[in-house]
Amino acid sequence: ILNVEQSPQSLHVQEGDSTNFTCSFPSSNFYALHWYRWETAKSPEALFVMTLNGDEKKKGRISATLNTKEGYSYLYIKGSQPEDSATYLCAFSDNQGGKLIFGQGTELSVKP
Amino acid sequence: ETGVTQTPRHLVMGMTNKKSLKCEQHLGHNAMYWYKQSAKKPLELMFVYNFKEQTENNSVPSRFSPECPNSSHLFLHLHTLQPEDSALYLCASSRTRGGEAFFGQGTRLTVV
C-alpha cells in the first residue's frame, strides 16, 4: 500500500507570515512528486511536478524542495497572503504504473 | 478553467436509481482518472484509463462502472449506490500516466 502523509493537517497564520508544510512518501520506485493547490469551490491546480532528487522549484512566493532518498518534500510560502488560503495537496507517483496517490492535504488559512 | 469539464455539478439520486457522470477534456491528454473525495479523507483513486484502456481499478465496488469511449471522454455509471457513496467525484486528465493532472470541478453526489 502506497502511503502519502502530509503535515500539519491545518495551519492558521497571519498575513505576512512565512510557512511550510511537509509531504512524506515511499522512497522506493519513485517517479514524481506533485504539489497542488485546491481553493474552495474550484478544481485542484498543479503548482509543481518534481522528478529529480534535490530538485527545487519556485513560483512567485511559493517554492518546493524534494528529497527522494529519504522520501520527503517541503512546500514553502513566503509572506503569506489571504489569497493563499487553500488546501495544499501532495501526490506521489511510482514507476510501476504512474497512478497518482494523494496525501490528505494541509488546509492553510491566512488571516488579514 | 482547467480544460476538464464535468457534468452534472450536483446530483441527488435514490439507491435504486441509475445515473452517469460525464467528464470531457480537449487537451489532447491520453490518461484520464476518476477520484473520490469523502469528508476528511484524502483523494481516493478509483480508476485510471490510458489510451482508452483501463489500467487501474482500485478495488472499486461493481456498482461503479467506468467507460472510456475515446481519449476525450470518460463516464462513471452509477447503479444501486449506498448512502456512504455520497461524496465529491473528481475527474482528471494528464498528458501521460502519472504526469501533471488537470482536474474538473467535480460532481457532488448525494445518495438518499
mmCIF file with all atom_site columns, C-alpha atoms in Angstrom, chain B residues 15-89:
data_model
loop_
_atom_site.group_PDB
_atom_site.id
_atom_site.type_symbol
_atom_site.label_atom_id
_atom_site.label_alt_id
_atom_site.label_comp_id
_atom_site.label_asym_id
_atom_site.label_entity_id
_atom_site.label_seq_id
_atom_site.pdbx_PDB_ins_code
_atom_site.Cartn_x
_atom_site.Cartn_y
_atom_site.Cartn_z
_atom_site.occupancy
_atom_site.B_iso_or_equiv
_atom_site.pdbx_formal_charge
_atom_site.auth_seq_id
_atom_site.auth_comp_id
_atom_site.auth_asym_id
_atom_site.auth_atom_id
_atom_site.pdbx_PDB_model_num
ATOM 1  C CA . MET B 1 15 ? -30.443 3.948  -4.018  1.00 0.00 ? 15 MET B CA 1
ATOM 2  C CA . THR B 1 16 ? -32.370 2.258  -6.819  1.00 0.00 ? 16 THR B CA 1
ATOM 3  C CA . ASN B 1 17 ? -31.572 4.836  -9.488  1.00 0.00 ? 17 ASN B CA 1
ATOM 4  C CA . LYS B 1 18 ? -29.125 4.581  -12.364 1.00 0.00 ? 18 LYS B CA 1
ATOM 5  C CA . LYS B 1 19 ? -27.204 7.700  -13.314 1.00 0.00 ? 19 LYS B CA 1
ATOM 6  C CA . SER B 1 20 ? -23.993 8.619  -15.109 1.00 0.00 ? 20 SER B CA 1
ATOM 7  C CA . LEU B 1 21 ? -21.292 11.183 -14.528 1.00 0.00 ? 21 LEU B CA 1
ATOM 8  C CA . LYS B 1 22 ? -19.560 12.660 -17.557 1.00 0.00 ? 22 LYS B CA 1
ATOM 9  C CA . CYS B 1 23 ? -16.060 14.038 -17.970 1.00 0.00 ? 23 CYS B CA 1
ATOM 10 C CA . GLU B 1 24 ? -14.703 15.713 -21.081 1.00 0.00 ? 24 GLU B CA 1
ATOM 11 C CA . GLN B 1 25 ? -11.274 17.100 -21.982 1.00 0.00 ? 25 GLN B CA 1
ATOM 12 C CA . HIS B 1 26 ? -9.943  18.528 -25.213 1.00 0.00 ? 26 HIS B CA 1
ATOM 13 C CA . LEU B 1 27 ? -6.376  18.989 -24.005 1.00 0.00 ? 27 LEU B CA 1
ATOM 14 C CA . GLY B 1 28 ? -5.051  16.111 -26.074 1.00 0.00 ? 28 GLY B CA 1
ATOM 15 C CA . HIS B 1 29 ? -4.317  14.123 -22.918 1.00 0.00 ? 29 HIS B CA 1
ATOM 16 C CA . ASN B 1 30 ? -4.011  10.358 -23.053 1.00 0.00 ? 30 ASN B CA 1
ATOM 17 C CA . ALA B 1 31 ? -4.684  9.436  -19.442 1.00 0.00 ? 31 ALA B CA 1
ATOM 18 C CA . MET B 1 32 ? -7.926  10.027 -17.544 1.00 0.00 ? 32 MET B CA 1
ATOM 19 C CA . TYR B 1 33 ? -8.804  9.334  -13.931 1.00 0.00 ? 33 TYR B CA 1
ATOM 20 C CA . TRP B 1 34 ? -11.725 9.127  -11.542 1.00 0.00 ? 34 TRP B CA 1
ATOM 21 C CA . TYR B 1 35 ? -11.130 10.162 -7.933  1.00 0.00 ? 35 TYR B CA 1
ATOM 22 C CA . LYS B 1 36 ? -13.467 10.135 -4.935  1.00 0.00 ? 36 LYS B CA 1
ATOM 23 C CA . GLN B 1 37 ? -13.255 12.720 -2.165  1.00 0.00 ? 37 GLN B CA 1
ATOM 24 C CA . SER B 1 38 ? -15.108 11.812 1.009   1.00 0.00 ? 38 SER B CA 1
ATOM 25 C CA . ALA B 1 39 ? -15.245 14.113 4.005   1.00 0.00 ? 39 ALA B CA 1
ATOM 26 C CA . LYS B 1 40 ? -11.944 14.318 5.920   1.00 0.00 ? 40 LYS B CA 1
ATOM 27 C CA . LYS B 1 41 ? -10.296 11.719 3.668   1.00 0.00 ? 41 LYS B CA 1
ATOM 28 C CA . PRO B 1 42 ? -7.571  12.011 1.009   1.00 0.00 ? 42 PRO B CA 1
ATOM 29 C CA . LEU B 1 43 ? -8.470  11.983 -2.655  1.00 0.00 ? 43 LEU B CA 1
ATOM 30 C CA . GLU B 1 44 ? -9.007  8.305  -3.392  1.00 0.00 ? 44 GLU B CA 1
ATOM 31 C CA . LEU B 1 45 ? -8.059  6.963  -6.811  1.00 0.00 ? 45 LEU B CA 1
ATOM 32 C CA . MET B 1 46 ? -10.831 4.859  -8.354  1.00 0.00 ? 46 MET B CA 1
ATOM 33 C CA . PHE B 1 47 ? -9.952  4.190  -11.997 1.00 0.00 ? 47 PHE B CA 1
ATOM 34 C CA . VAL B 1 48 ? -7.212  5.018  -14.481 1.00 0.00 ? 48 VAL B CA 1
ATOM 35 C CA . TYR B 1 49 ? -7.543  4.911  -18.255 1.00 0.00 ? 49 TYR B CA 1
ATOM 36 C CA . ASN B 1 50 ? -4.560  5.233  -20.562 1.00 0.00 ? 50 ASN B CA 1
ATOM 37 C CA . PHE B 1 51 ? -5.192  5.489  -24.310 1.00 0.00 ? 51 PHE B CA 1
ATOM 38 C CA . LYS B 1 52 ? -8.813  4.385  -23.639 1.00 0.00 ? 52 LYS B CA 1
ATOM 39 C CA . GLU B 1 53 ? -7.704  1.199  -21.867 1.00 0.00 ? 53 GLU B CA 1
ATOM 40 C CA . GLN B 1 54 ? -8.394  0.713  -18.174 1.00 0.00 ? 54 GLN B CA 1
ATOM 41 C CA . THR B 1 55 ? -5.085  0.280  -16.401 1.00 0.00 ? 55 THR B CA 1
ATOM 42 C CA . GLU B 1 56 ? -6.195  0.604  -12.793 1.00 0.00 ? 56 GLU B CA 1
ATOM 43 C CA . ASN B 1 57 ? -9.244  -0.424 -10.810 1.00 0.00 ? 57 ASN B CA 1
ATOM 44 C CA . ASN B 1 58 ? -8.538  0.388  -7.193  1.00 0.00 ? 58 ASN B CA 1
ATOM 45 C CA . SER B 1 59 ? -10.828 -2.306 -5.746  1.00 0.00 ? 59 SER B CA 1
ATOM 46 C CA . VAL B 1 60 ? -13.881 -0.245 -6.563  1.00 0.00 ? 60 VAL B CA 1
ATOM 47 C CA . PRO B 1 61 ? -17.290 -1.910 -5.988  1.00 0.00 ? 61 PRO B CA 1
ATOM 48 C CA . SER B 1 62 ? -19.053 -3.032 -9.158  1.00 0.00 ? 62 SER B CA 1
ATOM 49 C CA . ARG B 1 63 ? -21.892 -0.555 -8.567  1.00 0.00 ? 63 ARG B CA 1
ATOM 50 C CA . PHE B 1 64 ? -19.436 1.947  -10.085 1.00 0.00 ? 64 PHE B CA 1
ATOM 51 C CA . SER B 1 65 ? -18.817 1.190  -13.752 1.00 0.00 ? 65 SER B CA 1
ATOM 52 C CA . PRO B 1 66 ? -16.414 3.343  -15.801 1.00 0.00 ? 66 PRO B CA 1
ATOM 53 C CA . GLU B 1 67 ? -16.485 3.782  -19.543 1.00 0.00 ? 67 GLU B CA 1
ATOM 54 C CA . CYS B 1 68 ? -13.938 5.484  -21.809 1.00 0.00 ? 68 CYS B CA 1
ATOM 55 C CA . PRO B 1 69 ? -15.245 5.550  -25.397 1.00 0.00 ? 69 PRO B CA 1
ATOM 56 C CA . ASN B 1 70 ? -12.382 7.759  -26.610 1.00 0.00 ? 70 ASN B CA 1
ATOM 57 C CA . SER B 1 71 ? -9.439  9.689  -25.202 1.00 0.00 ? 71 SER B CA 1
ATOM 58 C CA . SER B 1 72 ? -11.549 12.816 -24.658 1.00 0.00 ? 72 SER B CA 1
ATOM 59 C CA . HIS B 1 73 ? -14.463 11.364 -22.722 1.00 0.00 ? 73 HIS B CA 1
ATOM 60 C CA . LEU B 1 74 ? -14.816 9.414  -19.520 1.00 0.00 ? 74 LEU B CA 1
ATOM 61 C CA . PHE B 1 75 ? -18.014 8.286  -17.855 1.00 0.00 ? 75 PHE B CA 1
ATOM 62 C CA . LEU B 1 76 ? -18.822 6.836  -14.473 1.00 0.00 ? 76 LEU B CA 1
ATOM 63 C CA . HIS B 1 77 ? -22.043 4.830  -14.482 1.00 0.00 ? 77 HIS B CA 1
ATOM 64 C CA . LEU B 1 78 ? -23.732 4.513  -11.122 1.00 0.00 ? 78 LEU B CA 1
ATOM 65 C CA . HIS B 1 79 ? -26.351 1.985  -10.041 1.00 0.00 ? 79 HIS B CA 1
ATOM 66 C CA . THR B 1 80 ? -27.758 0.774  -6.725  1.00 0.00 ? 80 THR B CA 1
ATOM 67 C CA . LEU B 1 81 ? -25.497 3.086  -4.757  1.00 0.00 ? 81 LEU B CA 1
ATOM 68 C CA . GLN B 1 82 ? -25.402 3.305  -0.981  1.00 0.00 ? 82 GLN B CA 1
ATOM 69 C CA . PRO B 1 83 ? -25.649 6.448  1.175   1.00 0.00 ? 83 PRO B CA 1
ATOM 70 C CA . GLU B 1 84 ? -21.952 6.055  2.059   1.00 0.00 ? 84 GLU B CA 1
ATOM 71 C CA . ASP B 1 85 ? -21.141 6.604  -1.627  1.00 0.00 ? 85 ASP B CA 1
ATOM 72 C CA . SER B 1 86 ? -22.132 10.237 -1.195  1.00 0.00 ? 86 SER B CA 1
ATOM 73 C CA . ALA B 1 87 ? -19.006 12.230 -1.967  1.00 0.00 ? 87 ALA B CA 1
ATOM 74 C CA . LEU B 1 88 ? -17.329 14.593 -4.417  1.00 0.00 ? 88 LEU B CA 1
ATOM 75 C CA . TYR B 1 89 ? -16.282 12.738 -7.578  1.00 0.00 ? 89 TYR B CA 1
#
